[in-house]
Short mmCIF file of C-alpha atoms in Angstrom, two decimals:
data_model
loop_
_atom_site.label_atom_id
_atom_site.label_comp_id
_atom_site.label_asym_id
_atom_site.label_seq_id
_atom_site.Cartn_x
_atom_site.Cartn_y
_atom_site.Cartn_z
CA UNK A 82 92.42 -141.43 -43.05
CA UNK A 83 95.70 -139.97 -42.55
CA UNK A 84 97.49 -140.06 -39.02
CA UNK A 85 100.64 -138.20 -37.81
CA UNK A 86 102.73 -140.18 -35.57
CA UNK A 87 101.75 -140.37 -31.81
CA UNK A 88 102.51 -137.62 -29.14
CA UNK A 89 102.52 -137.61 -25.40
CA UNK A 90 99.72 -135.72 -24.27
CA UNK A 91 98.09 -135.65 -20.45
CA UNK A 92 95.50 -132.93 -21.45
CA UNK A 93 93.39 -132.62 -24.68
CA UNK A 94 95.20 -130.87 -27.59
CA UNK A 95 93.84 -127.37 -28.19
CA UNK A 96 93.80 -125.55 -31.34
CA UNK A 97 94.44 -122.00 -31.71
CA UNK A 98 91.76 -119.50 -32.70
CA UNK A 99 93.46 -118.89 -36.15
CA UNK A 100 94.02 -122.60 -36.72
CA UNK A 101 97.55 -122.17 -37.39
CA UNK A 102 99.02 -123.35 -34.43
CA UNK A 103 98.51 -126.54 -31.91
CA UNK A 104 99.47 -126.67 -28.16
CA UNK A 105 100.02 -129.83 -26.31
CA UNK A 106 100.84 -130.62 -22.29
CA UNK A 107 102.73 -133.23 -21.01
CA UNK A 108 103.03 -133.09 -17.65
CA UNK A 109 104.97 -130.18 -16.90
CA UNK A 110 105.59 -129.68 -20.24
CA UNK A 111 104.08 -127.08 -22.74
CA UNK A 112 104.49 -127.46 -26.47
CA UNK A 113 103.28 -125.71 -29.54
CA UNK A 114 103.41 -126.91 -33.16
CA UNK A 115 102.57 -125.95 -36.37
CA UNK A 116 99.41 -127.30 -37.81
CA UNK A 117 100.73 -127.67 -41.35
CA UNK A 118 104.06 -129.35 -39.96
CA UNK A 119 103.76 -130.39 -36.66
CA UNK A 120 107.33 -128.43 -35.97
CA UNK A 121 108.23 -127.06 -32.25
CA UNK A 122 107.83 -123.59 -32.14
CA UNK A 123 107.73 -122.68 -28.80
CA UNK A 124 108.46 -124.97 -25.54
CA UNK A 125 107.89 -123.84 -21.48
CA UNK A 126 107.79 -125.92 -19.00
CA UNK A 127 105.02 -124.67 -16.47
CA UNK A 128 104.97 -124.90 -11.96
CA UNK A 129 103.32 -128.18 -12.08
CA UNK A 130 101.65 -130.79 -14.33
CA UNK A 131 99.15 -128.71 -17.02
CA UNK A 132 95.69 -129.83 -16.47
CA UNK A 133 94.22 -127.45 -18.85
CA UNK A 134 95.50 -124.86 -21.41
CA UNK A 135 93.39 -122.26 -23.32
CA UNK A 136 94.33 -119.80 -26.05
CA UNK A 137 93.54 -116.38 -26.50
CA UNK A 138 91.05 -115.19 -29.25
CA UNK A 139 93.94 -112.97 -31.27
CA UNK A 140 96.19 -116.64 -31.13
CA UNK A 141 99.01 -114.30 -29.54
CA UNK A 142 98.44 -115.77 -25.83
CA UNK A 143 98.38 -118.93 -24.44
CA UNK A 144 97.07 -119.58 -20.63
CA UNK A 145 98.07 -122.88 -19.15
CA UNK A 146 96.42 -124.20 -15.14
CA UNK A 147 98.77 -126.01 -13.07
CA UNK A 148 97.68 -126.83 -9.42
CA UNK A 149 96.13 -123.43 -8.05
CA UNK A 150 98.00 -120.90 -10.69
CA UNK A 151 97.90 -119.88 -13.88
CA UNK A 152 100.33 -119.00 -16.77
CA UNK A 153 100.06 -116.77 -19.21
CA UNK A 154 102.91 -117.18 -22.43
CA UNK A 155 103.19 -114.75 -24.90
CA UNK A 156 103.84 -115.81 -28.64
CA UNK A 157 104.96 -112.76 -30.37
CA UNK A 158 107.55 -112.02 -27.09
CA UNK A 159 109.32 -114.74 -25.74
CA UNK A 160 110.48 -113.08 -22.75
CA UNK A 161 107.19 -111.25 -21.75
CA UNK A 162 105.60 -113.92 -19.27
CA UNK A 163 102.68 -113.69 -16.60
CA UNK A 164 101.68 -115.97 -13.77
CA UNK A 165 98.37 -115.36 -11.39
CA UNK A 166 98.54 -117.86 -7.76
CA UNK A 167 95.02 -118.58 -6.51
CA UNK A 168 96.52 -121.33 -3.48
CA UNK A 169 93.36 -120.00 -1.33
CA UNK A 170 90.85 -120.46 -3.53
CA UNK A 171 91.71 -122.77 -5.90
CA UNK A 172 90.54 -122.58 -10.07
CA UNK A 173 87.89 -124.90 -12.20
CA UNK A 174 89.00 -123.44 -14.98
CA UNK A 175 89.80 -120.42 -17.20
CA UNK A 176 88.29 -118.23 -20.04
CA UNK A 177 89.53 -115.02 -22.30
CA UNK A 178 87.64 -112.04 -23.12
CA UNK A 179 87.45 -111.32 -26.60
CA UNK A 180 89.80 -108.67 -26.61
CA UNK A 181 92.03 -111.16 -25.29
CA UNK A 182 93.70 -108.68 -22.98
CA UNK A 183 91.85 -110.09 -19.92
CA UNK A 184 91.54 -113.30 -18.66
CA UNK A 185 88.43 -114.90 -16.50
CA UNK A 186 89.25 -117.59 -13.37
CA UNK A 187 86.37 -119.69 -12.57
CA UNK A 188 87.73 -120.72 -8.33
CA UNK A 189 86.59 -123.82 -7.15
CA UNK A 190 83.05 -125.02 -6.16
CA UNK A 191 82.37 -121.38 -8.44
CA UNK A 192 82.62 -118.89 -5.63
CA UNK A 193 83.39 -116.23 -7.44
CA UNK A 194 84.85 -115.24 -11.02
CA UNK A 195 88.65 -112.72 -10.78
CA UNK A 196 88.82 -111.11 -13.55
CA UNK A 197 92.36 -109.74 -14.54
CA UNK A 198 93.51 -107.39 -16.50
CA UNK A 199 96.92 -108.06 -18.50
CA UNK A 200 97.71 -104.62 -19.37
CA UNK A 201 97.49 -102.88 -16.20
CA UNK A 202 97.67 -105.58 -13.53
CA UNK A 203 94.15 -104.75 -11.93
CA UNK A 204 91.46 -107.30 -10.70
CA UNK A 205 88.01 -107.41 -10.24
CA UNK A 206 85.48 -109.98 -8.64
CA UNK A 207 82.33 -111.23 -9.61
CA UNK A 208 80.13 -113.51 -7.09
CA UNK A 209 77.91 -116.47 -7.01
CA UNK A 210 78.45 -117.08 -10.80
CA UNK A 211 76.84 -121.42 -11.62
CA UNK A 212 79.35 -123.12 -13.78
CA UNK A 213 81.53 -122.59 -17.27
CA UNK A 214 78.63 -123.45 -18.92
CA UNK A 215 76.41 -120.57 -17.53
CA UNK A 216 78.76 -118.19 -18.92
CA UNK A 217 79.26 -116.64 -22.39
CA UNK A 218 80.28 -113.63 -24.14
CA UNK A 219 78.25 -112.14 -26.78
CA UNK A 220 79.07 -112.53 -30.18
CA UNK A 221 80.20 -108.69 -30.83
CA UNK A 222 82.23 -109.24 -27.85
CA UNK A 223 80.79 -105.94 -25.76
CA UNK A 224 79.01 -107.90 -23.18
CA UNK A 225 79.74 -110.94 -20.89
CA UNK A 226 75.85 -112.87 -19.63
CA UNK A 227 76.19 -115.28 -16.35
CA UNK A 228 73.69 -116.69 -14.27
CA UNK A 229 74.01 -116.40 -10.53
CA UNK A 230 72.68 -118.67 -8.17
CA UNK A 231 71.19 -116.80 -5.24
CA UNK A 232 68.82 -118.43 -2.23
CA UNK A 233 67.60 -120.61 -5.11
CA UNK A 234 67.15 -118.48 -7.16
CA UNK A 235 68.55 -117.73 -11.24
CA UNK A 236 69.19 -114.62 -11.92
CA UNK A 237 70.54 -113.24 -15.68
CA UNK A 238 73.57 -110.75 -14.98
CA UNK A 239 74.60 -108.86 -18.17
CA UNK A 240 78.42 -107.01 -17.69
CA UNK A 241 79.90 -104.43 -20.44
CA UNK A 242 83.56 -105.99 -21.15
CA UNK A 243 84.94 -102.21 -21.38
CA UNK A 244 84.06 -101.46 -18.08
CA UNK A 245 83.04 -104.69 -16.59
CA UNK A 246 79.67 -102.83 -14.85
CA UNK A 247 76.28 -103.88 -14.43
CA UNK A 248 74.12 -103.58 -17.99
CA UNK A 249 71.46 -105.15 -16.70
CA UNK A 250 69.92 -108.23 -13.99
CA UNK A 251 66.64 -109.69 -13.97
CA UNK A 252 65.13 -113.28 -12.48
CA UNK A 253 64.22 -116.17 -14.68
CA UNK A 254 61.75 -118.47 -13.31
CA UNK A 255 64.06 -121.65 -13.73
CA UNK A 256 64.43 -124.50 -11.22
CA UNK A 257 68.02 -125.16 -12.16
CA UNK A 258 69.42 -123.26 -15.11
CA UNK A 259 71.56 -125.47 -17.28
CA UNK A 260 72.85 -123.39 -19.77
CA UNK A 261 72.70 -119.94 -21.20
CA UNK A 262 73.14 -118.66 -25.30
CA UNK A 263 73.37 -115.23 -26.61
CA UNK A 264 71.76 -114.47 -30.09
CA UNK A 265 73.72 -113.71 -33.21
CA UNK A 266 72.62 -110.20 -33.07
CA UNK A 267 74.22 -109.96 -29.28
CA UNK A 268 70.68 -108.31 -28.43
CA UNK A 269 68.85 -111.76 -27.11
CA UNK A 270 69.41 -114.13 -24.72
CA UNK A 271 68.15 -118.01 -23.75
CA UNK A 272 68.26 -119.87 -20.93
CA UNK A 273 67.64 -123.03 -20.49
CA UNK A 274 66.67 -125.69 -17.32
CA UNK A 275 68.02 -129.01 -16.09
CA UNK A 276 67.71 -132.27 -17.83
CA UNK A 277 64.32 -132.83 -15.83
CA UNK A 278 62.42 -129.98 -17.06
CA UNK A 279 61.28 -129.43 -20.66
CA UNK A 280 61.59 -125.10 -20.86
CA UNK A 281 63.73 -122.62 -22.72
CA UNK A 282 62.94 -118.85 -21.83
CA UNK A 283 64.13 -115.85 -24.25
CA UNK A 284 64.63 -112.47 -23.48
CA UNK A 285 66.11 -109.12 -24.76
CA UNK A 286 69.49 -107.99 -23.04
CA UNK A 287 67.42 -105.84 -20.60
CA UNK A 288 65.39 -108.63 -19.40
CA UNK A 289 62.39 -108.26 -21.28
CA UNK A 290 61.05 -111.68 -21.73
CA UNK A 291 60.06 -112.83 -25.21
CA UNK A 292 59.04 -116.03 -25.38
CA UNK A 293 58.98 -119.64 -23.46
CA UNK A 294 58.86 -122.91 -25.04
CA UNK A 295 58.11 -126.03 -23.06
CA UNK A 296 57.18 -129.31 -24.36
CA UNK A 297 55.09 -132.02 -22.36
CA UNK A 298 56.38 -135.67 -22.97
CA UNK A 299 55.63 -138.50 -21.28
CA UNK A 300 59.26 -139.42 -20.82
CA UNK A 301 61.79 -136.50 -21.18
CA UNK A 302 65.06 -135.68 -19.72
CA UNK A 303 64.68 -132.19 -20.99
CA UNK A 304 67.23 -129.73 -23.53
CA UNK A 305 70.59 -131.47 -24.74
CA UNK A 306 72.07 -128.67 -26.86
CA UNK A 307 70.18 -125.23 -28.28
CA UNK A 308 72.09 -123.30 -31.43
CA UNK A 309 71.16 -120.23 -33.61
CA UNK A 310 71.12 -120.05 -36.88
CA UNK A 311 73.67 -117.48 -37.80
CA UNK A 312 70.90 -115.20 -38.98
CA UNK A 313 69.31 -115.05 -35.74
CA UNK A 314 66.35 -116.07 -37.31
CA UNK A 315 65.83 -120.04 -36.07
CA UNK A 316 66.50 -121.25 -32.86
CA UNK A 317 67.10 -125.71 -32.98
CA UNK A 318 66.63 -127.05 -29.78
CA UNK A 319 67.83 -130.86 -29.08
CA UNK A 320 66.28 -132.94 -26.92
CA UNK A 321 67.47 -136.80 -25.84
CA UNK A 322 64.10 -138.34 -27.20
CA UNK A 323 65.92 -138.31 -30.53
CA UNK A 324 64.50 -135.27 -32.12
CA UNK A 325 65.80 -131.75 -32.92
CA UNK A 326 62.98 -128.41 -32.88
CA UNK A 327 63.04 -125.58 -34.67
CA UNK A 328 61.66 -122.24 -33.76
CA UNK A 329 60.93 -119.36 -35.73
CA UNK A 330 62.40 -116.38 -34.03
CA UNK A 331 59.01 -113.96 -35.39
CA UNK A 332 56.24 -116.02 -34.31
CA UNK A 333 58.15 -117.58 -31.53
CA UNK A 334 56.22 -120.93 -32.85
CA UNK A 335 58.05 -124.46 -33.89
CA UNK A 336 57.49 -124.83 -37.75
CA UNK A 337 59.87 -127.99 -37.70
CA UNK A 338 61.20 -131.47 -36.30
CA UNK A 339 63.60 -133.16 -37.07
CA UNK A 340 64.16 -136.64 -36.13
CA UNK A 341 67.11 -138.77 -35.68
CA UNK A 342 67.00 -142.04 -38.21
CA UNK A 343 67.34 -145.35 -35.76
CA UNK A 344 68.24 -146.75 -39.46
CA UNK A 345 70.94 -145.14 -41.94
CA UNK A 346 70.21 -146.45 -45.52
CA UNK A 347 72.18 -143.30 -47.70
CA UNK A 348 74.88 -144.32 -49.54
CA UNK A 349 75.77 -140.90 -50.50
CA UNK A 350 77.16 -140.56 -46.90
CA UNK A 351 80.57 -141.88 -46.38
CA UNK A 352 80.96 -143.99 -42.73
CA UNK A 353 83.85 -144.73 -40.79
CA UNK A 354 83.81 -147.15 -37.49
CA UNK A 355 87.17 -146.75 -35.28
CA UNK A 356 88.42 -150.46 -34.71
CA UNK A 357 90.63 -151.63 -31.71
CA UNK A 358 94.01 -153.85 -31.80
CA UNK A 359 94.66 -155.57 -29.18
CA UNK A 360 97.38 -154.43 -26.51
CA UNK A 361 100.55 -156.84 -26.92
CA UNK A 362 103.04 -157.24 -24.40
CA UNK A 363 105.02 -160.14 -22.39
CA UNK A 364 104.77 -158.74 -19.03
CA UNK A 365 102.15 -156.66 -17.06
CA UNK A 366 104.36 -153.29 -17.25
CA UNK A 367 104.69 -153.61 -21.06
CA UNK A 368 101.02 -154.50 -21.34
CA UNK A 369 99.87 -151.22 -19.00
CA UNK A 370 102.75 -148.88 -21.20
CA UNK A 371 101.82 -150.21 -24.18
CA UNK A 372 99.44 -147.63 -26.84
CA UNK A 373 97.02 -149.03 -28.67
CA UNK A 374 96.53 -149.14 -32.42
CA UNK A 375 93.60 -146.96 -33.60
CA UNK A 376 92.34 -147.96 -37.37
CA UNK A 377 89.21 -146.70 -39.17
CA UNK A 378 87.25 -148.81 -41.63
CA UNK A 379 84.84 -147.54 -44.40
CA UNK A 380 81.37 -149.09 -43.45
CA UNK A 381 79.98 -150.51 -46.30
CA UNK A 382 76.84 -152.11 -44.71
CA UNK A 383 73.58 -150.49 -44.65
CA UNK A 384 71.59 -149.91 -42.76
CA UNK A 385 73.85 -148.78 -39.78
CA UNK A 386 71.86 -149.25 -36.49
CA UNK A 387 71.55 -146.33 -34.01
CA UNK A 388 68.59 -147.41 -31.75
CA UNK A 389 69.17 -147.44 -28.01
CA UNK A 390 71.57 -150.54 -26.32
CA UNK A 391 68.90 -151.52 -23.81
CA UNK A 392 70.10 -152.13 -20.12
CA UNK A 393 69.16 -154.87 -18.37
CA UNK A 394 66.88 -154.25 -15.19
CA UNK A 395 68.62 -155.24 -11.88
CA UNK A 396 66.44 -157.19 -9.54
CA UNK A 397 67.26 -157.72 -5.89
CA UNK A 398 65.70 -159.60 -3.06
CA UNK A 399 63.91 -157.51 -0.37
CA UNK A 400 61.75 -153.64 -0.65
CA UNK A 401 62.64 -150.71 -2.61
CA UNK A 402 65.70 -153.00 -3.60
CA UNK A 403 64.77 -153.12 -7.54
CA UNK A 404 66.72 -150.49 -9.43
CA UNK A 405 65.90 -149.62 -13.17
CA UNK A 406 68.60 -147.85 -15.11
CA UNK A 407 67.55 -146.08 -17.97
CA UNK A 408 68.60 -147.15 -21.57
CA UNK A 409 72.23 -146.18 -22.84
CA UNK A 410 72.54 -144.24 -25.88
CA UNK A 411 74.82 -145.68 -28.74
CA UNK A 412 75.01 -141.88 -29.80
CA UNK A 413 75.36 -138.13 -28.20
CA UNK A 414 73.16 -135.55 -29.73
CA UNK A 415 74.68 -132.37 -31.14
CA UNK A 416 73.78 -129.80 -33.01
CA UNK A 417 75.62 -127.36 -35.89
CA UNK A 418 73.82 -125.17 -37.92
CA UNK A 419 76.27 -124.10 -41.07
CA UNK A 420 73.43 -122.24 -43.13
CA UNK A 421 70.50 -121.40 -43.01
CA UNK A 422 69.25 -124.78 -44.92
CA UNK A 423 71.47 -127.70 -43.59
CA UNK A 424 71.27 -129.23 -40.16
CA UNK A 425 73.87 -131.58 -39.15
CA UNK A 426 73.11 -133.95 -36.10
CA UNK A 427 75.95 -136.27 -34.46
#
């Protein structure tokens, strides 16, 4: 593996829709590369030290959070510039439509969504939407799907980007939605519960409900991760017990599992395990500024172990004082469907 030389970076590095272009924060600091040669092309230097940046989906804008505002940089003008102040509320975190010509602010503790309009200047507020992760777009890019959390209660609220008006709300009988998914066809919908419950629920954009799947184990901390296939026709669903379903989107029955190997024997797999220098330095100062070396190996062993690392149970003197933690996981589950034939699982 080939590395560039190491950059300064207090936020994760975030590619650009197009894959062209790179942006990078330090501190105050806002920089954007090119991909192929890592050159500066553009440079601001933002209110106060970037804690998250996120590009548009046409690559032309670039949104950076500092504190309680947001700025918006344009790439195609250099002078054109936009900032949004939310000191009252505060922001999570930010999102762009798909026409990238409005921009979503999650506020703190998610009282509300603003949604802002670049063109014209306008605002508009949505209430009582969960978290980042109960909100998505559809893949056409005509609607925007959030779950609101109401006298504890889930509710499915479907919004036309043009107009940014109620399509649609109905209830889904969830006892903590996790997550929500559109279909590829933009026309269905999943939601999913907690880590403690075991159900998925599918419906049509109206809120007609299509099918539930639930799955009874003895010992389950529920849905990890849920993809389409880009045909819309197979829904994979993983779950932490190490195995991935698949449901066919017809008969609304799973036809498949697939389950994680504890043991990796292939050799027509190529491994790579990230190894660790050690942090030199005469004094404490150089020791703490110091950046560590980061090498990766080819693993030529087989078979590569991925069972569980077993933690030890902590016993204590006196009632209720034992406490059991459960086993940690050597890997995360993920899933990415590529085709309609080949699952990959991380």
């Amino acid at each position: 593996m080939n590395f560039s030389k190491r950059y300064k970076n207090t936020v994760l590095p975030s590619f650009s829709k197009c894959g062209k272009l790179i942006a990078t924060a330090n501190g105050s600091k806002v920089l954007v590369r090119d991909v192929a040669s890592l050159q500066v092309l553009h440079m601001w230097v933002c209110y106060d030290c970037v804690r998250e940046v996120a590009w548009s989906h046409d690559s032309c804008y670039l949104a950076t959070v500092s504190g309680s505002s947001v700025q918006i940089w344009s790439l195609t003008d250099p002078v054109w510039r936009s900032a949004i102040n939310e000191s009252d509320s505060g922001i999570q975190t930010v999102m762009w439509s798909p026409d990238s010509r409005h921009i979503l602010v999650l506020h703190d503790f998610s009282l509300f969504i603003t949604i802002w309009a670049l063109e014209y200047g306008t605002q508009m507020y949505i209430k009582n939407a969960k978290s980042p992760q109960t909100i998505q777009f559809s893949p056409d890019g005509k609607y925007l799907a959030l779950i609101e959390r109401t006298d504890c209660t889930d509710f499915v609220n479907v919004f036309h980007t043009s107009t940014w008006k109620f399509v649609s709300q109905f209830k889904v009988p969830t006892v903590n939605a996790a997550g929500l998914l559109w279909g590829a066809s933009s026309l269905e919908l999943v939601v999913w519960d907690h880590g403690f419950e075991h159900r998925l629920h599918c419906y049509y954009l109206e809120g007609t409900h299509l099918f539930t799947h639930e799955v009874k184990k003895p010992i389950s901390m529920g849905l990890q991760c849920v993809s389409w296939s880009p045909d819309n026709q197979i829904l994979a669903l993983g779950h932490h017990l190490h195995s991935v379903y698949l449901i066919n989107r017809t008969n609304r029955k799973v036809f498949g599992e697939l389950v994680v190997p504890e043991l990796l024997n292939g050799e027509e797999v190529q491994y790579y395990r990230e190894v660790h220098t050690s942090i030199v330095g005469d004094t404490i100062m150089e020791r703490l500024n110091a950046v560590p070396e980061h090498k990766f190996e080819v693993v030529t062993d087989r078979s590569i172990d991925l069972r569980f690392e077993e933690v030890p149970v902590e016993k204590k003197k006196g009632a209720n004082s034992i406490k059991e933690k459960p086993p940690r996981r050597v890997i995360q589950l993920s899933i990415l469907l590529i085709d309609y034939y080949y699952y990959f699982i991380f």
